[in-house]
Amino acid sequence: MSYSCFDLTVENHIARLEFKRPEACNSMNRDFWIEFPEAIRALDIEGDTRVLVISSQGKHFCSGMDLEVFTQPDQSLLNGEAGRRAESVRRLVMQLQECFMVLETARFPVISAIQGGCIGGALDLVCATDMRYCTEDAYFTVKETALGMTADLGTLQRLPGLIPSGLARELAYTARKMHAQEAQTSGLVNQTFPDQASMLDAVMGIAQQIAAHSPLAITGTKQMINYARDHSLHDSLSYMATWQSGMFQPNDMMQSFSAKVSGKAAVFEPLRKITQPLQAAD
């Protein structure tokens, strides 16, 4: 499928999603909120993707919510009986949150490659990815605070788990910029690069390493890490044992061993396509 906000390709089990509105600083317009989760779900459904790399064209990664969303709001959200209006706004926020939640629930890891500004909603997005890399000119900001609102799409919930809580609070309360060096030192990003070309070259190398492994092992690893983040150590270990008792099979391990002996790349069966309940897979 073609999308108006980004280009999406899949090659050798690696999906690449590149924002393509540099003239608008890749802001998240109305089309974005429809297209982005649709694209991620489509990749997940097919089962061929083993890793997704999100990057962008232009000077800035993404400037967050497009101004048109604020300046041309749905009038039904502003008018009418207070209780029903509030319920509608709550539902809207949860729908927008789901647009980034799909990055966590997808069966494959997601890598974000960031240059220039990563502002507001863009920070919500990258906090939901598995790994983050950036250029030396990158910066991150919880812009919503400076606009007179509370960030509501995931930054306040995810950022304190990625960097020290006190630092996350400082960034959220002040809306100041966190530059690349501080982002790496604090653990928000894994590594910084002098320019976008070297960053993408390194990120694609990491993606290739991930794609070379068993997709079942990778999706299990992602699910276990996410579960451990949200549960106690005891519960996480118990779930790990349950997962292993059902999902661990020797086929992929034998493929890995054979590949090491032969010096050839292992060929793993893809994850099965996600179908509707009681509907047979292709």
mmCIF file with all atom_site columns, N, CA, C and O in Angstrom, residues 86-131:
data_model
loop_
_atom_site.group_PDB
_atom_site.id
_atom_site.type_symbol
_atom_site.label_atom_id
_atom_site.label_alt_id
_atom_site.label_comp_id
_atom_site.label_asym_id
_atom_site.label_entity_id
_atom_site.label_seq_id
_atom_site.pdbx_PDB_ins_code
_atom_site.Cartn_x
_atom_site.Cartn_y
_atom_site.Cartn_z
_atom_site.occupancy
_atom_site.B_iso_or_equiv
_atom_site.pdbx_formal_charge
_atom_site.auth_seq_id
_atom_site.auth_comp_id
_atom_site.auth_asym_id
_atom_site.auth_atom_id
_atom_site.pdbx_PDB_model_num
ATOM 1   N N  . ALA A 1 86  ? -16.929 14.918 27.772 1.00 0.00 ? 86  ALA A N  1
ATOM 2   C CA . ALA A 1 86  ? -15.738 14.405 28.440 1.00 0.00 ? 86  ALA A CA 1
ATOM 3   C C  . ALA A 1 86  ? -15.485 12.942 28.069 1.00 0.00 ? 86  ALA A C  1
ATOM 4   O O  . ALA A 1 86  ? -14.341 12.524 27.846 1.00 0.00 ? 86  ALA A O  1
ATOM 5   N N  . GLU A 1 87  ? -16.561 12.155 27.974 1.00 0.00 ? 87  GLU A N  1
ATOM 6   C CA . GLU A 1 87  ? -16.406 10.738 27.603 1.00 0.00 ? 87  GLU A CA 1
ATOM 7   C C  . GLU A 1 87  ? -15.855 10.627 26.199 1.00 0.00 ? 87  GLU A C  1
ATOM 8   O O  . GLU A 1 87  ? -15.010 9.761  25.900 1.00 0.00 ? 87  GLU A O  1
ATOM 9   N N  . SER A 1 88  ? -16.290 11.501 25.319 1.00 0.00 ? 88  SER A N  1
ATOM 10  C CA . SER A 1 88  ? -15.825 11.492 23.938 1.00 0.00 ? 88  SER A CA 1
ATOM 11  C C  . SER A 1 88  ? -14.351 11.867 23.846 1.00 0.00 ? 88  SER A C  1
ATOM 12  O O  . SER A 1 88  ? -13.590 11.259 23.083 1.00 0.00 ? 88  SER A O  1
ATOM 13  N N  . VAL A 1 89  ? -13.933 12.876 24.624 1.00 0.00 ? 89  VAL A N  1
ATOM 14  C CA . VAL A 1 89  ? -12.529 13.278 24.628 1.00 0.00 ? 89  VAL A CA 1
ATOM 15  C C  . VAL A 1 89  ? -11.657 12.149 25.173 1.00 0.00 ? 89  VAL A C  1
ATOM 16  O O  . VAL A 1 89  ? -10.584 11.848 24.613 1.00 0.00 ? 89  VAL A O  1
ATOM 17  N N  . ARG A 1 90  ? -12.095 11.511 26.226 1.00 0.00 ? 90  ARG A N  1
ATOM 18  C CA . ARG A 1 90  ? -11.336 10.391 26.801 1.00 0.00 ? 90  ARG A CA 1
ATOM 19  C C  . ARG A 1 90  ? -11.155 9.278  25.768 1.00 0.00 ? 90  ARG A C  1
ATOM 20  O O  . ARG A 1 90  ? -10.057 8.718  25.623 1.00 0.00 ? 90  ARG A O  1
ATOM 21  N N  . ARG A 1 91  ? -12.213 8.972  25.064 1.00 0.00 ? 91  ARG A N  1
ATOM 22  C CA . ARG A 1 91  ? -12.146 7.920  24.053 1.00 0.00 ? 91  ARG A CA 1
ATOM 23  C C  . ARG A 1 91  ? -11.191 8.309  22.923 1.00 0.00 ? 91  ARG A C  1
ATOM 24  O O  . ARG A 1 91  ? -10.425 7.472  22.432 1.00 0.00 ? 91  ARG A O  1
ATOM 25  N N  . LEU A 1 92  ? -11.208 9.583  22.530 1.00 0.00 ? 92  LEU A N  1
ATOM 26  C CA . LEU A 1 92  ? -10.296 10.057 21.495 1.00 0.00 ? 92  LEU A CA 1
ATOM 27  C C  . LEU A 1 92  ? -8.843  9.901  21.923 1.00 0.00 ? 92  LEU A C  1
ATOM 28  O O  . LEU A 1 92  ? -7.998  9.421  21.160 1.00 0.00 ? 92  LEU A O  1
ATOM 29  N N  . VAL A 1 93  ? -8.537  10.309 23.152 1.00 0.00 ? 93  VAL A N  1
ATOM 30  C CA . VAL A 1 93  ? -7.160  10.194 23.652 1.00 0.00 ? 93  VAL A CA 1
ATOM 31  C C  . VAL A 1 93  ? -6.713  8.740  23.664 1.00 0.00 ? 93  VAL A C  1
ATOM 32  O O  . VAL A 1 93  ? -5.589  8.408  23.263 1.00 0.00 ? 93  VAL A O  1
ATOM 33  N N  . MET A 1 94  ? -7.578  7.845  24.084 1.00 0.00 ? 94  MET A N  1
ATOM 34  C CA . MET A 1 94  ? -7.224  6.430  24.125 1.00 0.00 ? 94  MET A CA 1
ATOM 35  C C  . MET A 1 94  ? -7.014  5.876  22.718 1.00 0.00 ? 94  MET A C  1
ATOM 36  O O  . MET A 1 94  ? -6.136  5.029  22.501 1.00 0.00 ? 94  MET A O  1
ATOM 37  N N  . GLN A 1 95  ? -7.779  6.355  21.757 1.00 0.00 ? 95  GLN A N  1
ATOM 38  C CA . GLN A 1 95  ? -7.586  5.925  20.375 1.00 0.00 ? 95  GLN A CA 1
ATOM 39  C C  . GLN A 1 95  ? -6.237  6.406  19.844 1.00 0.00 ? 95  GLN A C  1
ATOM 40  O O  . GLN A 1 95  ? -5.536  5.669  19.136 1.00 0.00 ? 95  GLN A O  1
ATOM 41  N N  . LEU A 1 96  ? -5.860  7.636  20.177 1.00 0.00 ? 96  LEU A N  1
ATOM 42  C CA . LEU A 1 96  ? -4.557  8.146  19.767 1.00 0.00 ? 96  LEU A CA 1
ATOM 43  C C  . LEU A 1 96  ? -3.423  7.405  20.474 1.00 0.00 ? 96  LEU A C  1
ATOM 44  O O  . LEU A 1 96  ? -2.373  7.129  19.869 1.00 0.00 ? 96  LEU A O  1
ATOM 45  N N  . GLN A 1 97  ? -3.604  7.068  21.737 1.00 0.00 ? 97  GLN A N  1
ATOM 46  C CA . GLN A 1 97  ? -2.597  6.287  22.464 1.00 0.00 ? 97  GLN A CA 1
ATOM 47  C C  . GLN A 1 97  ? -2.353  4.945  21.785 1.00 0.00 ? 97  GLN A C  1
ATOM 48  O O  . GLN A 1 97  ? -1.218  4.463  21.709 1.00 0.00 ? 97  GLN A O  1
ATOM 49  N N  . GLU A 1 98  ? -3.428  4.343  21.286 1.00 0.00 ? 98  GLU A N  1
ATOM 50  C CA . GLU A 1 98  ? -3.318  3.047  20.618 1.00 0.00 ? 98  GLU A CA 1
ATOM 51  C C  . GLU A 1 98  ? -2.473  3.132  19.361 1.00 0.00 ? 98  GLU A C  1
ATOM 52  O O  . GLU A 1 98  ? -1.851  2.140  18.945 1.00 0.00 ? 98  GLU A O  1
ATOM 53  N N  . CYS A 1 99  ? -2.397  4.310  18.749 1.00 0.00 ? 99  CYS A N  1
ATOM 54  C CA . CYS A 1 99  ? -1.582  4.480  17.551 1.00 0.00 ? 99  CYS A CA 1
ATOM 55  C C  . CYS A 1 99  ? -0.106  4.210  17.822 1.00 0.00 ? 99  CYS A C  1
ATOM 56  O O  . CYS A 1 99  ? 0.644   3.841  16.905 1.00 0.00 ? 99  CYS A O  1
ATOM 57  N N  . PHE A 1 100 ? 0.341   4.423  19.049 1.00 0.00 ? 100 PHE A N  1
ATOM 58  C CA . PHE A 1 100 ? 1.724   4.120  19.422 1.00 0.00 ? 100 PHE A CA 1
ATOM 59  C C  . PHE A 1 100 ? 1.833   2.801  20.177 1.00 0.00 ? 100 PHE A C  1
ATOM 60  O O  . PHE A 1 100 ? 2.882   2.154  20.161 1.00 0.00 ? 100 PHE A O  1
ATOM 61  N N  . MET A 1 101 ? 0.762   2.387  20.832 1.00 0.00 ? 101 MET A N  1
ATOM 62  C CA . MET A 1 101 ? 0.773   1.105  21.519 1.00 0.00 ? 101 MET A CA 1
ATOM 63  C C  . MET A 1 101 ? 1.029   -0.047 20.542 1.00 0.00 ? 101 MET A C  1
ATOM 64  O O  . MET A 1 101 ? 1.604   -1.071 20.916 1.00 0.00 ? 101 MET A O  1
ATOM 65  N N  . VAL A 1 102 ? 0.644   0.132  19.279 1.00 0.00 ? 102 VAL A N  1
ATOM 66  C CA . VAL A 1 102 ? 0.860   -0.931 18.297 1.00 0.00 ? 102 VAL A CA 1
ATOM 67  C C  . VAL A 1 102 ? 2.348   -1.245 18.138 1.00 0.00 ? 102 VAL A C  1
ATOM 68  O O  . VAL A 1 102 ? 2.708   -2.356 17.738 1.00 0.00 ? 102 VAL A O  1
ATOM 69  N N  . LEU A 1 103 ? 3.223   -0.291 18.444 1.00 0.00 ? 103 LEU A N  1
ATOM 70  C CA . LEU A 1 103 ? 4.655   -0.539 18.368 1.00 0.00 ? 103 LEU A CA 1
ATOM 71  C C  . LEU A 1 103 ? 5.097   -1.526 19.441 1.00 0.00 ? 103 LEU A C  1
ATOM 72  O O  . LEU A 1 103 ? 6.026   -2.311 19.230 1.00 0.00 ? 103 LEU A O  1
ATOM 73  N N  . GLU A 1 104 ? 4.450   -1.493 20.595 1.00 0.00 ? 104 GLU A N  1
ATOM 74  C CA . GLU A 1 104 ? 4.782   -2.420 21.674 1.00 0.00 ? 104 GLU A CA 1
ATOM 75  C C  . GLU A 1 104 ? 4.155   -3.782 21.458 1.00 0.00 ? 104 GLU A C  1
ATOM 76  O O  . GLU A 1 104 ? 4.748   -4.805 21.784 1.00 0.00 ? 104 GLU A O  1
ATOM 77  N N  . THR A 1 105 ? 2.940   -3.814 20.936 1.00 0.00 ? 105 THR A N  1
ATOM 78  C CA . THR A 1 105 ? 2.246   -5.088 20.774 1.00 0.00 ? 105 THR A CA 1
ATOM 79  C C  . THR A 1 105 ? 2.654   -5.825 19.500 1.00 0.00 ? 105 THR A C  1
ATOM 80  O O  . THR A 1 105 ? 2.376   -7.016 19.366 1.00 0.00 ? 105 THR A O  1
ATOM 81  N N  . ALA A 1 106 ? 3.303   -5.150 18.568 1.00 0.00 ? 106 ALA A N  1
ATOM 82  C CA . ALA A 1 106 ? 3.782   -5.818 17.354 1.00 0.00 ? 106 ALA A CA 1
ATOM 83  C C  . ALA A 1 106 ? 4.733   -6.941 17.730 1.00 0.00 ? 106 ALA A C  1
ATOM 84  O O  . ALA A 1 106 ? 5.494   -6.837 18.704 1.00 0.00 ? 106 ALA A O  1
ATOM 85  N N  . ARG A 1 107 ? 4.728   -8.001 16.945 1.00 0.00 ? 107 ARG A N  1
ATOM 86  C CA . ARG A 1 107 ? 5.535   -9.181 17.272 1.00 0.00 ? 107 ARG A CA 1
ATOM 87  C C  . ARG A 1 107 ? 7.013   -8.993 16.979 1.00 0.00 ? 107 ARG A C  1
ATOM 88  O O  . ARG A 1 107 ? 7.827   -9.841 17.353 1.00 0.00 ? 107 ARG A O  1
ATOM 89  N N  . PHE A 1 108 ? 7.390   -7.902 16.330 1.00 0.00 ? 108 PHE A N  1
ATOM 90  C CA . PHE A 1 108 ? 8.782   -7.659 15.965 1.00 0.00 ? 108 PHE A CA 1
ATOM 91  C C  . PHE A 1 108 ? 9.328   -6.445 16.719 1.00 0.00 ? 108 PHE A C  1
ATOM 92  O O  . PHE A 1 108 ? 8.562   -5.553 17.104 1.00 0.00 ? 108 PHE A O  1
ATOM 93  N N  . PRO A 1 109 ? 10.645  -6.370 16.917 1.00 0.00 ? 109 PRO A N  1
ATOM 94  C CA . PRO A 1 109 ? 11.254  -5.176 17.523 1.00 0.00 ? 109 PRO A CA 1
ATOM 95  C C  . PRO A 1 109 ? 11.148  -3.980 16.587 1.00 0.00 ? 109 PRO A C  1
ATOM 96  O O  . PRO A 1 109 ? 11.102  -4.122 15.367 1.00 0.00 ? 109 PRO A O  1
ATOM 97  N N  . VAL A 1 110 ? 11.126  -2.785 17.184 1.00 0.00 ? 110 VAL A N  1
ATOM 98  C CA . VAL A 1 110 ? 11.051  -1.543 16.428 1.00 0.00 ? 110 VAL A CA 1
ATOM 99  C C  . VAL A 1 110 ? 12.214  -0.642 16.831 1.00 0.00 ? 110 VAL A C  1
ATOM 100 O O  . VAL A 1 110 ? 12.448  -0.416 18.027 1.00 0.00 ? 110 VAL A O  1
ATOM 101 N N  . ILE A 1 111 ? 12.933  -0.132 15.844 1.00 0.00 ? 111 ILE A N  1
ATOM 102 C CA . ILE A 1 111 ? 14.078  0.750  16.066 1.00 0.00 ? 111 ILE A CA 1
ATOM 103 C C  . ILE A 1 111 ? 13.739  2.126  15.513 1.00 0.00 ? 111 ILE A C  1
ATOM 104 O O  . ILE A 1 111 ? 13.251  2.242  14.390 1.00 0.00 ? 111 ILE A O  1
ATOM 105 N N  . SER A 1 112 ? 14.006  3.168  16.273 1.00 0.00 ? 112 SER A N  1
ATOM 106 C CA . SER A 1 112 ? 13.828  4.527  15.759 1.00 0.00 ? 112 SER A CA 1
ATOM 107 C C  . SER A 1 112 ? 15.191  5.187  15.564 1.00 0.00 ? 112 SER A C  1
ATOM 108 O O  . SER A 1 112 ? 16.081  5.072  16.413 1.00 0.00 ? 112 SER A O  1
ATOM 109 N N  . ALA A 1 113 ? 15.341  5.851  14.411 1.00 0.00 ? 113 ALA A N  1
ATOM 110 C CA . ALA A 1 113 ? 16.582  6.538  14.044 1.00 0.00 ? 113 ALA A CA 1
ATOM 111 C C  . ALA A 1 113 ? 16.255  8.018  13.901 1.00 0.00 ? 113 ALA A C  1
ATOM 112 O O  . ALA A 1 113 ? 15.534  8.417  12.981 1.00 0.00 ? 113 ALA A O  1
ATOM 113 N N  . ILE A 1 114 ? 16.799  8.840  14.791 1.00 0.00 ? 114 ILE A N  1
ATOM 114 C CA . ILE A 1 114 ? 16.310  10.209 14.997 1.00 0.00 ? 114 ILE A CA 1
ATOM 115 C C  . ILE A 1 114 ? 17.382  11.232 14.660 1.00 0.00 ? 114 ILE A C  1
ATOM 116 O O  . ILE A 1 114 ? 18.515  11.144 15.149 1.00 0.00 ? 114 ILE A O  1
ATOM 117 N N  . GLN A 1 115 ? 17.020  12.220 13.849 1.00 0.00 ? 115 GLN A N  1
ATOM 118 C CA . GLN A 1 115 ? 17.887  13.363 13.598 1.00 0.00 ? 115 GLN A CA 1
ATOM 119 C C  . GLN A 1 115 ? 17.104  14.633 13.874 1.00 0.00 ? 115 GLN A C  1
ATOM 120 O O  . GLN A 1 115 ? 15.875  14.654 13.762 1.00 0.00 ? 115 GLN A O  1
ATOM 121 N N  . GLY A 1 116 ? 17.801  15.686 14.273 1.00 0.00 ? 116 GLY A N  1
ATOM 122 C CA . GLY A 1 116 ? 17.125  16.960 14.531 1.00 0.00 ? 116 GLY A CA 1
ATOM 123 C C  . GLY A 1 116 ? 16.113  16.847 15.653 1.00 0.00 ? 116 GLY A C  1
ATOM 124 O O  . GLY A 1 116 ? 16.312  16.148 16.646 1.00 0.00 ? 116 GLY A O  1
ATOM 125 N N  . GLY A 1 117 ? 14.996  17.550 15.482 1.00 0.00 ? 117 GLY A N  1
ATOM 126 C CA . GLY A 1 117 ? 14.006  17.618 16.550 1.00 0.00 ? 117 GLY A CA 1
ATOM 127 C C  . GLY A 1 117 ? 13.131  16.380 16.656 1.00 0.00 ? 117 GLY A C  1
ATOM 128 O O  . GLY A 1 117 ? 12.657  15.851 15.656 1.00 0.00 ? 117 GLY A O  1
ATOM 129 N N  . CYS A 1 118 ? 12.937  15.943 17.878 1.00 0.00 ? 118 CYS A N  1
ATOM 130 C CA . CYS A 1 118 ? 11.987  14.873 18.214 1.00 0.00 ? 118 CYS A CA 1
ATOM 131 C C  . CYS A 1 118 ? 11.087  15.493 19.287 1.00 0.00 ? 118 CYS A C  1
ATOM 132 O O  . CYS A 1 118 ? 11.424  15.489 20.476 1.00 0.00 ? 118 CYS A O  1
ATOM 133 N N  . ILE A 1 119 ? 9.954   16.014 18.837 1.00 0.00 ? 119 ILE A N  1
ATOM 134 C CA . ILE A 1 119 ? 9.200   16.968 19.641 1.00 0.00 ? 119 ILE A CA 1
ATOM 135 C C  . ILE A 1 119 ? 7.798   16.460 19.944 1.00 0.00 ? 119 ILE A C  1
ATOM 136 O O  . ILE A 1 119 ? 7.112   15.936 19.071 1.00 0.00 ? 119 ILE A O  1
ATOM 137 N N  . GLY A 1 120 ? 7.373   16.633 21.184 1.00 0.00 ? 120 GLY A N  1
ATOM 138 C CA . GLY A 1 120 ? 5.995   16.333 21.551 1.00 0.00 ? 120 GLY A CA 1
ATOM 139 C C  . GLY A 1 120 ? 5.580   14.919 21.229 1.00 0.00 ? 120 GLY A C  1
ATOM 140 O O  . GLY A 1 120 ? 6.114   13.948 21.769 1.00 0.00 ? 120 GLY A O  1
ATOM 141 N N  . GLY A 1 121 ? 4.611   14.776 20.307 1.00 0.00 ? 121 GLY A N  1
ATOM 142 C CA . GLY A 1 121 ? 4.112   13.459 19.940 1.00 0.00 ? 121 GLY A CA 1
ATOM 143 C C  . GLY A 1 121 ? 5.179   12.545 19.389 1.00 0.00 ? 121 GLY A C  1
ATOM 144 O O  . GLY A 1 121 ? 5.072   11.314 19.490 1.00 0.00 ? 121 GLY A O  1
ATOM 145 N N  . ALA A 1 122 ? 6.224   13.109 18.797 1.00 0.00 ? 122 ALA A N  1
ATOM 146 C CA . ALA A 1 122 ? 7.320   12.289 18.286 1.00 0.00 ? 122 ALA A CA 1
ATOM 147 C C  . ALA A 1 122 ? 8.049   11.588 19.433 1.00 0.00 ? 122 ALA A C  1
ATOM 148 O O  . ALA A 1 122 ? 8.507   10.448 19.288 1.00 0.00 ? 122 ALA A O  1
ATOM 149 N N  . LEU A 1 123 ? 8.168   12.265 20.565 1.00 0.00 ? 123 LEU A N  1
ATOM 150 C CA . LEU A 1 123 ? 8.785   11.639 21.732 1.00 0.00 ? 123 LEU A CA 1
ATOM 151 C C  . LEU A 1 123 ? 7.891   10.524 22.267 1.00 0.00 ? 123 LEU A C  1
ATOM 152 O O  . LEU A 1 123 ? 8.377   9.473  22.692 1.00 0.00 ? 123 LEU A O  1
ATOM 153 N N  . ASP A 1 124 ? 6.567   10.734 22.235 1.00 0.00 ? 124 ASP A N  1
ATOM 154 C CA . ASP A 1 124 ? 5.640   9.659  22.582 1.00 0.00 ? 124 ASP A CA 1
ATOM 155 C C  . ASP A 1 124 ? 5.910   8.436  21.723 1.00 0.00 ? 124 ASP A C  1
ATOM 156 O O  . ASP A 1 124 ? 5.926   7.302  22.210 1.00 0.00 ? 124 ASP A O  1
ATOM 157 N N  . LEU A 1 125 ? 6.114   8.672  20.440 1.00 0.00 ? 125 LEU A N  1
ATOM 158 C CA . LEU A 1 125 ? 6.330   7.577  19.489 1.00 0.00 ? 125 LEU A CA 1
ATOM 159 C C  . LEU A 1 125 ? 7.625   6.825  19.793 1.00 0.00 ? 125 LEU A C  1
ATOM 160 O O  . LEU A 1 125 ? 7.622   5.597  19.944 1.00 0.00 ? 125 LEU A O  1
ATOM 161 N N  . VAL A 1 126 ? 8.745   7.547  19.888 1.00 0.00 ? 126 VAL A N  1
ATOM 162 C CA . VAL A 1 126 ? 10.025  6.852  20.033 1.00 0.00 ? 126 VAL A CA 1
ATOM 163 C C  . VAL A 1 126 ? 10.153  6.169  21.390 1.00 0.00 ? 126 VAL A C  1
ATOM 164 O O  . VAL A 1 126 ? 10.871  5.169  21.523 1.00 0.00 ? 126 VAL A O  1
ATOM 165 N N  . CYS A 1 127 ? 9.462   6.690  22.404 1.00 0.00 ? 127 CYS A N  1
ATOM 166 C CA . CYS A 1 127 ? 9.486   6.016  23.706 1.00 0.00 ? 127 CYS A CA 1
ATOM 167 C C  . CYS A 1 127 ? 8.827   4.647  23.635 1.00 0.00 ? 127 CYS A C  1
ATOM 168 O O  . CYS A 1 127 ? 9.099   3.778  24.462 1.00 0.00 ? 127 CYS A O  1
ATOM 169 N N  . ALA A 1 128 ? 7.937   4.449  22.655 1.00 0.00 ? 128 ALA A N  1
ATOM 170 C CA . ALA A 1 128 ? 7.262   3.168  22.492 1.00 0.00 ? 128 ALA A CA 1
ATOM 171 C C  . ALA A 1 128 ? 8.057   2.196  21.636 1.00 0.00 ? 128 ALA A C  1
ATOM 172 O O  . ALA A 1 128 ? 7.652   1.038  21.488 1.00 0.00 ? 128 ALA A O  1
ATOM 173 N N  . THR A 1 129 ? 9.185   2.636  21.058 1.00 0.00 ? 129 THR A N  1
ATOM 174 C CA . THR A 1 129 ? 10.014  1.737  20.265 1.00 0.00 ? 129 THR A CA 1
ATOM 175 C C  . THR A 1 129 ? 10.977  0.985  21.179 1.00 0.00 ? 129 THR A C  1
ATOM 176 O O  . THR A 1 129 ? 11.234  1.381  22.315 1.00 0.00 ? 129 THR A O  1
ATOM 177 N N  . ASP A 1 130 ? 11.521  -0.103 20.661 1.00 0.00 ? 130 ASP A N  1
ATOM 178 C CA . ASP A 1 130 ? 12.404  -0.945 21.469 1.00 0.00 ? 130 ASP A CA 1
ATOM 179 C C  . ASP A 1 130 ? 13.777  -0.323 21.683 1.00 0.00 ? 130 ASP A C  1
ATOM 180 O O  . ASP A 1 130 ? 14.372  -0.475 22.749 1.00 0.00 ? 130 ASP A O  1
ATOM 181 N N  . MET A 1 131 ? 14.282  0.363  20.645 1.00 0.00 ? 131 MET A N  1
ATOM 182 C CA . MET A 1 131 ? 15.615  0.947  20.711 1.00 0.00 ? 131 MET A CA 1
ATOM 183 C C  . MET A 1 131 ? 15.612  2.268  19.976 1.00 0.00 ? 131 MET A C  1
ATOM 184 O O  . MET A 1 131 ? 14.886  2.435  18.994 1.00 0.00 ? 131 MET A O  1
#
